Amino acid sequence: MTDKQNRTLPAQPALCRILDANLDRSREGLRIIEEWCRFGLNNADLAGECKQLRQELAAWHVAELRSARDTPADPGTELTHPQEEQRSSIQQLLEANFCRVEEALRVLEEYGKIYDRNMGAAFKQMRYRVYTLESNLLAYRRYQQLLRSQLYLVTSPRDNLLGVVEAALQGGLTLVQYRDKSSDDGAKLANARKLCELCHRYDALLIVNDRVDFAIAADADGVHLGQQDLPVAEARKLLGPGRIIGRSTTNGEEMQRAIEEGADYIGVGPVYSTPTKPDKQAAGLDYVRYAADKSSIPWFAIGGIDINNLDEVLNAGAQRVAAVRAIMEAEQPTLVTQFFISQLIRMENLKAQKALHGKS
């Protein structure tokens, strides 16, 4: 890729070693990201962009730079940090490697200006492409996790909030909404941050109820909005394209409006009367049936759903449900979570079998 005519100064051994090390670093990081896009997400477009970036980096990785490598004499091989030695989740692994690639590209951009007058501009544009790749990958990963999540835990204030949520996560939960109408803002933000770290450790999503500012500050995966909260479009401007936005709905008109506004999912309910929504009349199973027939986006039946009436809700057409008291007040949240998920999977399998027999 480089040409001696484009050189601004004669190549120095130290400069070549810096460029070689950071070309290696960025290519390795992209390969790690590519493997997840390919095998974890099965997304050919994202994997293809990673591969294209790696190939462009390889074109700059010429023999002159490789030959300057002196690994035995490199003091950096002995440097490490405890955070480099552990990865608690796929999300943390991806974030660490995106940081690695972006930092390396910045080094290549700056030192490359000395080595080749075209190098700086090339790596500057590549760095912007990696930023876009990161946003697209996180948005895709979050939405795919939303699609896979059949059970949605909405929290209520508890002294042992983190313990209950972790117990549910251990039962297979992958989607949590932090909801707290009574605590002060400082406590809410602290809890949101703790829950976000906990959920990400289990590769689960954390959604914050109502407050877009808390969702941003806690680095949560999205926000859930009531009918009186911000319009979806305004929330999207603040959150950006990579986070999830949900909307509560109680009837078909609100459902259609939420879909038109661009919500990623909706809550359908309250199905039964619930103290969580004392001012809301139960929407009933008729609205569940309506959503099953009309909704074009993922939806969760919510409101008073527990292990005793779950079958009734599923038979009305729900494929995803949200629970509050049934898990938050359970003596064994892990077992209750496992029961919910097993029943949701059972109903999904029954419907698949019926569809298969209907075609045959």
Short mmCIF file of C-alpha atoms in Angstrom, two decimals:
data_model
loop_
_atom_site.label_atom_id
_atom_site.label_comp_id
_atom_site.label_asym_id
_atom_site.label_seq_id
_atom_site.Cartn_x
_atom_site.Cartn_y
_atom_site.Cartn_z
CA MET A 1 0.00 0.00 0.00
CA THR A 2 2.74 2.44 0.93
CA ASP A 3 5.06 4.01 -1.64
CA LYS A 4 8.45 5.59 -0.94
CA GLN A 5 7.36 8.63 -2.96
CA ASN A 6 4.67 9.28 -0.35
CA ARG A 7 7.15 9.27 2.53
CA THR A 8 7.43 12.45 4.57
CA LEU A 9 10.59 11.24 6.38
CA PRO A 10 12.89 8.22 6.09
CA ALA A 11 11.42 5.31 8.00
CA GLN A 12 12.92 4.91 11.50
CA PRO A 13 13.09 1.50 13.21
CA ALA A 14 11.09 2.73 16.22
CA LEU A 15 8.40 4.18 13.95
CA CYS A 16 8.15 0.91 12.02
CA ARG A 17 7.84 -1.05 15.27
CA ILE A 18 5.01 1.23 16.48
CA LEU A 19 3.13 0.82 13.22
CA ASP A 20 3.71 -2.94 13.13
CA ALA A 21 2.50 -3.43 16.71
CA ASN A 22 -0.66 -1.40 16.18
CA LEU A 23 -1.48 -3.03 12.87
CA ASP A 24 -1.24 -6.37 14.66
CA ARG A 25 -3.33 -5.09 17.56
CA SER A 26 -6.12 -3.72 15.38
CA ARG A 27 -6.24 -6.82 13.14
CA GLU A 28 -6.38 -9.16 16.14
CA GLY A 29 -9.15 -7.14 17.80
CA LEU A 30 -11.21 -7.09 14.62
CA ARG A 31 -10.82 -10.86 14.24
CA ILE A 32 -12.19 -11.40 17.75
CA ILE A 33 -15.18 -9.17 16.95
CA GLU A 34 -15.66 -10.86 13.58
CA GLU A 35 -15.88 -14.29 15.17
CA TRP A 36 -18.78 -13.17 17.37
CA CYS A 37 -20.57 -11.50 14.44
CA ARG A 38 -20.17 -14.71 12.43
CA PHE A 39 -20.79 -17.46 14.98
CA GLY A 40 -22.58 -15.64 17.81
CA LEU A 41 -24.92 -13.42 15.80
CA ASN A 42 -24.91 -15.25 12.44
CA ASN A 43 -24.76 -11.83 10.80
CA ALA A 44 -22.98 -11.93 7.44
CA ASP A 45 -23.05 -8.14 6.95
CA LEU A 46 -21.33 -7.33 10.26
CA ALA A 47 -18.83 -10.17 9.82
CA GLY A 48 -18.17 -8.99 6.27
CA GLU A 49 -17.40 -5.43 7.41
CA CYS A 50 -14.92 -6.79 9.98
CA LYS A 51 -13.25 -8.89 7.30
CA GLN A 52 -13.06 -5.96 4.89
CA LEU A 53 -11.43 -3.78 7.55
CA ARG A 54 -8.91 -6.55 8.34
CA GLN A 55 -8.01 -6.89 4.67
CA GLU A 56 -7.45 -3.14 4.33
CA LEU A 57 -5.22 -3.18 7.40
CA ALA A 58 -3.29 -6.14 5.96
CA ALA A 59 -2.59 -4.15 2.80
CA TRP A 60 -0.75 -1.55 4.91
CA HIS A 61 1.13 -4.21 6.85
CA VAL A 62 4.09 -4.35 4.47
CA ALA A 63 7.33 -6.33 4.84
CA GLU A 64 9.31 -3.27 5.95
CA LEU A 65 7.10 -2.91 9.02
CA ARG A 66 7.04 -6.61 9.82
CA SER A 67 10.82 -6.91 9.56
CA ALA A 68 11.28 -4.20 12.21
CA ARG A 69 9.53 -6.35 14.83
CA ASP A 70 11.69 -7.22 17.86
CA THR A 71 9.47 -9.12 20.29
CA PRO A 72 12.25 -10.34 22.66
CA ALA A 73 13.38 -6.75 23.25
CA ASP A 74 9.88 -5.30 23.62
CA PRO A 75 9.31 -4.20 27.26
CA GLY A 76 5.56 -4.12 26.61
CA THR A 77 5.28 -7.91 26.54
CA GLU A 78 5.69 -7.95 30.34
CA LEU A 79 3.04 -5.27 30.97
CA THR A 80 -0.43 -6.41 31.93
CA HIS A 81 -3.50 -5.31 33.89
CA PRO A 82 -5.93 -7.43 35.94
CA GLN A 83 -8.83 -6.39 33.70
CA GLU A 84 -7.03 -7.89 30.70
CA GLU A 85 -6.94 -11.29 32.38
CA GLN A 86 -10.69 -11.76 32.78
CA ARG A 87 -13.86 -11.28 30.76
CA SER A 88 -17.16 -11.60 32.60
CA SER A 89 -19.46 -11.44 29.55
CA ILE A 90 -19.61 -11.29 25.76
CA GLN A 91 -20.53 -7.61 26.00
CA GLN A 92 -17.42 -6.85 28.05
CA LEU A 93 -15.28 -8.84 25.62
CA LEU A 94 -16.67 -6.91 22.64
CA GLU A 95 -16.31 -3.53 24.34
CA ALA A 96 -12.70 -4.28 25.32
CA ASN A 97 -11.77 -5.28 21.77
CA PHE A 98 -13.51 -2.31 20.18
CA CYS A 99 -11.50 -0.06 22.52
CA ARG A 100 -8.38 -1.94 21.53
CA VAL A 101 -9.04 -1.49 17.81
CA GLU A 102 -10.03 2.18 18.10
CA GLU A 103 -6.97 3.06 20.17
CA ALA A 104 -4.69 1.23 17.75
CA LEU A 105 -6.23 3.01 14.77
CA ARG A 106 -5.67 6.37 16.45
CA VAL A 107 -1.99 5.49 16.94
CA LEU A 108 -1.75 4.40 13.30
CA GLU A 109 -3.40 7.61 12.19
CA GLU A 110 -0.94 9.83 14.06
CA TYR A 111 2.31 7.94 13.51
CA GLY A 112 1.23 7.02 10.00
CA LYS A 113 1.36 10.69 9.02
CA ILE A 114 5.13 10.49 9.50
CA TYR A 115 5.55 7.24 7.59
CA ASP A 116 3.29 7.92 4.60
CA ARG A 117 1.29 11.05 3.82
CA ASN A 118 -1.74 8.93 2.82
CA MET A 119 -1.68 6.76 5.92
CA GLY A 120 -3.13 9.25 8.39
CA ALA A 121 -6.20 9.98 6.29
CA ALA A 122 -6.79 6.29 5.58
CA PHE A 123 -6.78 5.29 9.25
CA LYS A 124 -8.86 8.28 10.27
CA GLN A 125 -11.66 7.11 7.96
CA MET A 126 -11.18 3.53 9.12
CA ARG A 127 -11.59 4.63 12.74
CA TYR A 128 -14.94 6.25 11.91
CA ARG A 129 -16.04 3.03 10.22
CA VAL A 130 -15.18 1.07 13.36
CA TYR A 131 -17.25 3.50 15.46
CA THR A 132 -20.19 2.84 13.13
CA LEU A 133 -19.55 -0.91 13.25
CA GLU A 134 -19.60 -0.80 17.05
CA SER A 135 -22.92 1.08 17.12
CA ASN A 136 -24.49 -1.28 14.58
CA LEU A 137 -23.24 -4.40 16.34
CA LEU A 138 -24.49 -3.31 19.76
CA ALA A 139 -27.86 -2.28 18.32
CA TYR A 140 -28.22 -5.59 16.47
CA ARG A 141 -27.10 -7.64 19.48
CA ARG A 142 -29.54 -5.86 21.79
CA TYR A 143 -32.46 -6.30 19.41
CA GLN A 144 -31.68 -9.98 18.86
CA GLN A 145 -31.58 -10.46 22.62
CA LEU A 146 -34.94 -8.71 22.88
CA LEU A 147 -36.41 -11.04 20.25
CA ARG A 148 -35.11 -14.10 22.10
CA SER A 149 -36.38 -12.94 25.50
CA GLN A 150 -39.74 -14.48 26.39
CA LEU A 151 -39.79 -13.45 30.06
CA TYR A 152 -39.38 -9.84 31.20
CA LEU A 153 -38.83 -9.02 34.87
CA VAL A 154 -40.04 -5.58 35.97
CA THR A 155 -38.59 -4.80 39.38
CA SER A 156 -40.30 -3.29 42.40
CA PRO A 157 -38.45 -1.68 45.34
CA ARG A 158 -36.87 -4.27 47.63
CA ASP A 159 -34.12 -4.17 50.24
CA ASN A 160 -32.60 -7.21 48.53
CA LEU A 161 -33.22 -5.92 44.99
CA LEU A 162 -29.90 -7.12 43.57
CA GLY A 163 -30.23 -10.51 45.22
CA VAL A 164 -33.70 -11.14 43.77
CA VAL A 165 -32.67 -10.02 40.29
CA GLU A 166 -29.53 -12.15 40.35
CA ALA A 167 -31.57 -15.16 41.46
CA ALA A 168 -33.87 -14.63 38.47
CA LEU A 169 -30.88 -14.24 36.14
CA GLN A 170 -29.56 -17.55 37.45
CA GLY A 171 -32.89 -19.05 36.41
CA GLY A 172 -32.33 -18.00 32.78
CA LEU A 173 -33.82 -14.49 32.71
CA THR A 174 -32.37 -12.30 29.94
CA LEU A 175 -34.44 -9.08 30.18
CA VAL A 176 -34.89 -6.81 33.22
CA GLN A 177 -36.60 -3.45 33.68
CA TYR A 178 -35.58 -1.31 36.62
CA ARG A 179 -38.74 0.35 37.92
CA ASP A 180 -38.77 2.44 41.11
CA LYS A 181 -41.28 5.24 41.65
CA SER A 182 -40.39 6.00 45.28
CA SER A 183 -36.62 6.32 45.79
CA ASP A 184 -34.70 9.57 45.36
CA ASP A 185 -32.74 10.15 42.16
CA GLY A 186 -29.36 9.42 43.71
CA ALA A 187 -30.47 6.00 44.92
CA LYS A 188 -32.19 5.25 41.62
CA LEU A 189 -29.08 6.02 39.60
CA ALA A 190 -26.88 3.97 41.92
CA ASN A 191 -29.28 1.01 41.64
CA ALA A 192 -29.50 1.37 37.85
CA ARG A 193 -25.72 1.22 37.55
CA LYS A 194 -25.46 -1.82 39.82
CA LEU A 195 -28.25 -3.61 37.97
CA CYS A 196 -26.67 -2.81 34.62
CA GLU A 197 -23.36 -4.33 35.68
CA LEU A 198 -25.17 -7.36 37.10
CA CYS A 199 -27.32 -7.94 34.02
CA HIS A 200 -24.39 -7.58 31.64
CA ARG A 201 -22.44 -10.11 33.71
CA TYR A 202 -25.20 -12.60 32.83
CA ASP A 203 -25.45 -11.36 29.20
CA ALA A 204 -28.91 -9.95 29.94
CA LEU A 205 -30.40 -6.59 28.97
CA LEU A 206 -31.30 -3.82 31.42
CA ILE A 207 -34.08 -1.40 30.55
CA VAL A 208 -34.76 1.65 32.74
CA ASN A 209 -38.36 2.70 33.38
CA ASP A 210 -39.36 6.23 32.32
CA ARG A 211 -36.01 8.01 32.73
CA VAL A 212 -33.96 8.46 29.57
CA ASP A 213 -31.32 10.37 31.55
CA PHE A 214 -30.81 7.43 33.92
CA ALA A 215 -30.61 5.00 31.01
CA ILE A 216 -27.81 7.08 29.49
CA ALA A 217 -25.97 7.68 32.78
CA ALA A 218 -26.11 3.99 33.74
CA ASP A 219 -25.16 2.82 30.23
CA ALA A 220 -28.34 0.72 30.21
CA ASP A 221 -29.64 -1.04 27.10
CA GLY A 222 -32.74 1.09 26.74
CA VAL A 223 -35.74 2.78 28.30
CA HIS A 224 -39.40 1.89 28.81
CA LEU A 225 -41.84 4.78 28.39
CA GLY A 226 -45.37 5.20 29.66
CA GLN A 227 -48.10 6.96 27.72
CA GLN A 228 -47.37 10.23 29.53
CA ASP A 229 -43.60 10.08 29.05
CA LEU A 230 -41.41 11.43 26.24
CA PRO A 231 -42.43 10.69 22.65
CA VAL A 232 -40.45 7.78 21.21
CA ALA A 233 -38.81 10.03 18.58
CA GLU A 234 -37.49 12.43 21.23
CA ALA A 235 -36.19 9.56 23.35
CA ARG A 236 -34.45 8.15 20.25
CA LYS A 237 -32.67 11.47 19.65
CA LEU A 238 -31.25 11.33 23.16
CA LEU A 239 -30.47 7.60 23.28
CA GLY A 240 -29.21 7.22 19.73
CA PRO A 241 -30.01 4.32 17.38
CA GLY A 242 -28.31 1.60 19.38
CA ARG A 243 -30.62 1.34 22.39
CA ILE A 244 -34.06 -0.22 22.86
CA ILE A 245 -37.23 1.78 23.46
CA GLY A 246 -40.41 0.23 24.78
CA ARG A 247 -43.85 1.76 25.31
CA SER A 248 -46.73 0.78 27.60
CA THR A 249 -50.09 0.37 25.84
CA THR A 250 -53.58 -0.41 27.12
CA ASN A 251 -55.59 -0.61 23.90
CA GLY A 252 -55.33 -1.04 20.14
CA GLU A 253 -55.13 2.68 19.42
CA GLU A 254 -52.16 3.15 21.75
CA MET A 255 -50.53 0.04 20.30
CA GLN A 256 -50.76 1.28 16.72
CA ARG A 257 -49.46 4.71 17.71
CA ALA A 258 -46.47 3.17 19.51
CA ILE A 259 -45.63 1.09 16.43
CA GLU A 260 -45.91 4.13 14.15
CA GLU A 261 -43.67 6.13 16.51
CA GLY A 262 -40.93 3.53 16.16
CA ALA A 263 -41.04 1.67 19.49
CA ASP A 264 -38.96 -1.51 19.52
CA TYR A 265 -41.47 -3.37 21.68
CA ILE A 266 -44.68 -2.71 23.61
CA GLY A 267 -46.21 -3.73 26.89
CA VAL A 268 -49.77 -5.07 26.52
CA GLY A 269 -51.90 -4.67 29.62
CA PRO A 270 -52.55 -4.61 32.41
CA VAL A 271 -54.06 -8.00 31.65
CA TYR A 272 -55.36 -8.30 35.23
CA SER A 273 -55.87 -5.71 37.94
CA THR A 274 -52.61 -5.08 39.74
CA PRO A 275 -51.42 -2.85 42.60
CA THR A 276 -48.47 -1.90 40.41
CA LYS A 277 -50.92 0.07 38.24
CA PRO A 278 -53.74 1.00 40.68
CA ASP A 279 -55.09 3.71 38.38
CA LYS A 280 -55.31 1.43 35.32
CA GLN A 281 -58.39 -0.64 34.55
CA ALA A 282 -57.52 -4.17 33.44
CA ALA A 283 -57.31 -4.44 29.66
CA GLY A 284 -58.15 -8.14 29.88
CA LEU A 285 -57.44 -11.08 27.63
CA ASP A 286 -59.27 -9.48 24.70
CA TYR A 287 -56.41 -7.02 24.31
CA VAL A 288 -53.92 -9.91 24.45
CA ARG A 289 -55.82 -11.56 21.58
CA TYR A 290 -55.87 -8.27 19.68
CA ALA A 291 -52.10 -7.84 20.08
CA ALA A 292 -51.50 -11.44 18.98
CA ASP A 293 -53.40 -10.70 15.79
CA LYS A 294 -52.32 -7.13 15.05
CA SER A 295 -48.91 -6.29 16.54
CA SER A 296 -46.03 -6.17 14.07
CA ILE A 297 -43.36 -5.74 16.76
CA PRO A 298 -42.44 -7.79 19.86
CA TRP A 299 -44.89 -7.39 22.75
CA PHE A 300 -45.12 -8.55 26.34
CA ALA A 301 -48.36 -9.27 28.15
CA ILE A 302 -48.10 -7.59 31.56
CA GLY A 303 -50.15 -6.95 34.65
CA GLY A 304 -51.00 -9.40 37.42
CA ILE A 305 -49.54 -12.40 35.58
CA ASP A 306 -48.41 -15.24 37.84
CA ILE A 307 -47.91 -19.01 37.73
CA ASN A 308 -51.64 -19.59 38.34
CA ASN A 309 -52.98 -17.60 35.37
CA LEU A 310 -50.00 -17.94 32.99
CA ASP A 311 -51.65 -20.68 30.89
CA GLU A 312 -54.71 -18.48 30.42
CA VAL A 313 -52.54 -15.66 29.05
CA LEU A 314 -50.56 -17.99 26.79
CA ASN A 315 -53.73 -19.59 25.43
CA ALA A 316 -54.95 -16.10 24.53
CA GLY A 317 -51.94 -15.75 22.20
CA ALA A 318 -49.12 -14.30 24.28
CA GLN A 319 -45.63 -15.53 23.42
CA ARG A 320 -43.84 -13.18 25.82
CA VAL A 321 -44.89 -12.09 29.30
CA ALA A 322 -43.67 -9.63 31.91
CA ALA A 323 -43.81 -10.37 35.62
CA VAL A 324 -43.43 -8.16 38.68
CA ARG A 325 -44.74 -9.53 42.00
CA ALA A 326 -44.68 -13.16 40.83
CA ILE A 327 -40.87 -13.03 40.84
CA MET A 328 -39.99 -10.05 43.05
CA GLU A 329 -42.05 -11.42 45.96
CA ALA A 330 -41.28 -15.11 45.38
CA GLU A 331 -39.56 -17.15 48.07
CA GLN A 332 -37.47 -18.81 45.35
CA PRO A 333 -37.11 -16.40 42.40
CA THR A 334 -34.84 -18.80 40.50
CA LEU A 335 -37.40 -21.61 40.49
CA VAL A 336 -40.29 -19.30 39.59
CA THR A 337 -38.25 -17.86 36.72
CA GLN A 338 -37.45 -21.36 35.47
CA PHE A 339 -41.13 -22.29 35.65
CA PHE A 340 -42.19 -19.24 33.62
CA ILE A 341 -39.55 -19.91 30.96
CA SER A 342 -40.36 -23.62 30.75
CA GLN A 343 -44.06 -22.88 30.22
CA LEU A 344 -43.30 -20.26 27.57
CA ILE A 345 -41.05 -22.72 25.73
CA ARG A 346 -43.66 -25.47 26.06
CA MET A 347 -46.34 -23.26 24.49
CA GLU A 348 -43.94 -22.20 21.73
CA ASN A 349 -43.23 -25.85 20.93
CA LEU A 350 -46.94 -26.73 20.93
CA LYS A 351 -47.68 -23.94 18.46
CA ALA A 352 -44.79 -25.05 16.24
CA GLN A 353 -46.10 -28.62 16.24
CA LYS A 354 -49.61 -27.48 15.35
CA ALA A 355 -48.27 -25.35 12.52
CA LEU A 356 -46.23 -28.29 11.24
CA HIS A 357 -49.21 -30.67 11.33
CA GLY A 358 -51.36 -28.04 9.66
CA LYS A 359 -48.97 -27.90 6.70
CA SER A 360 -48.66 -31.69 6.36
#
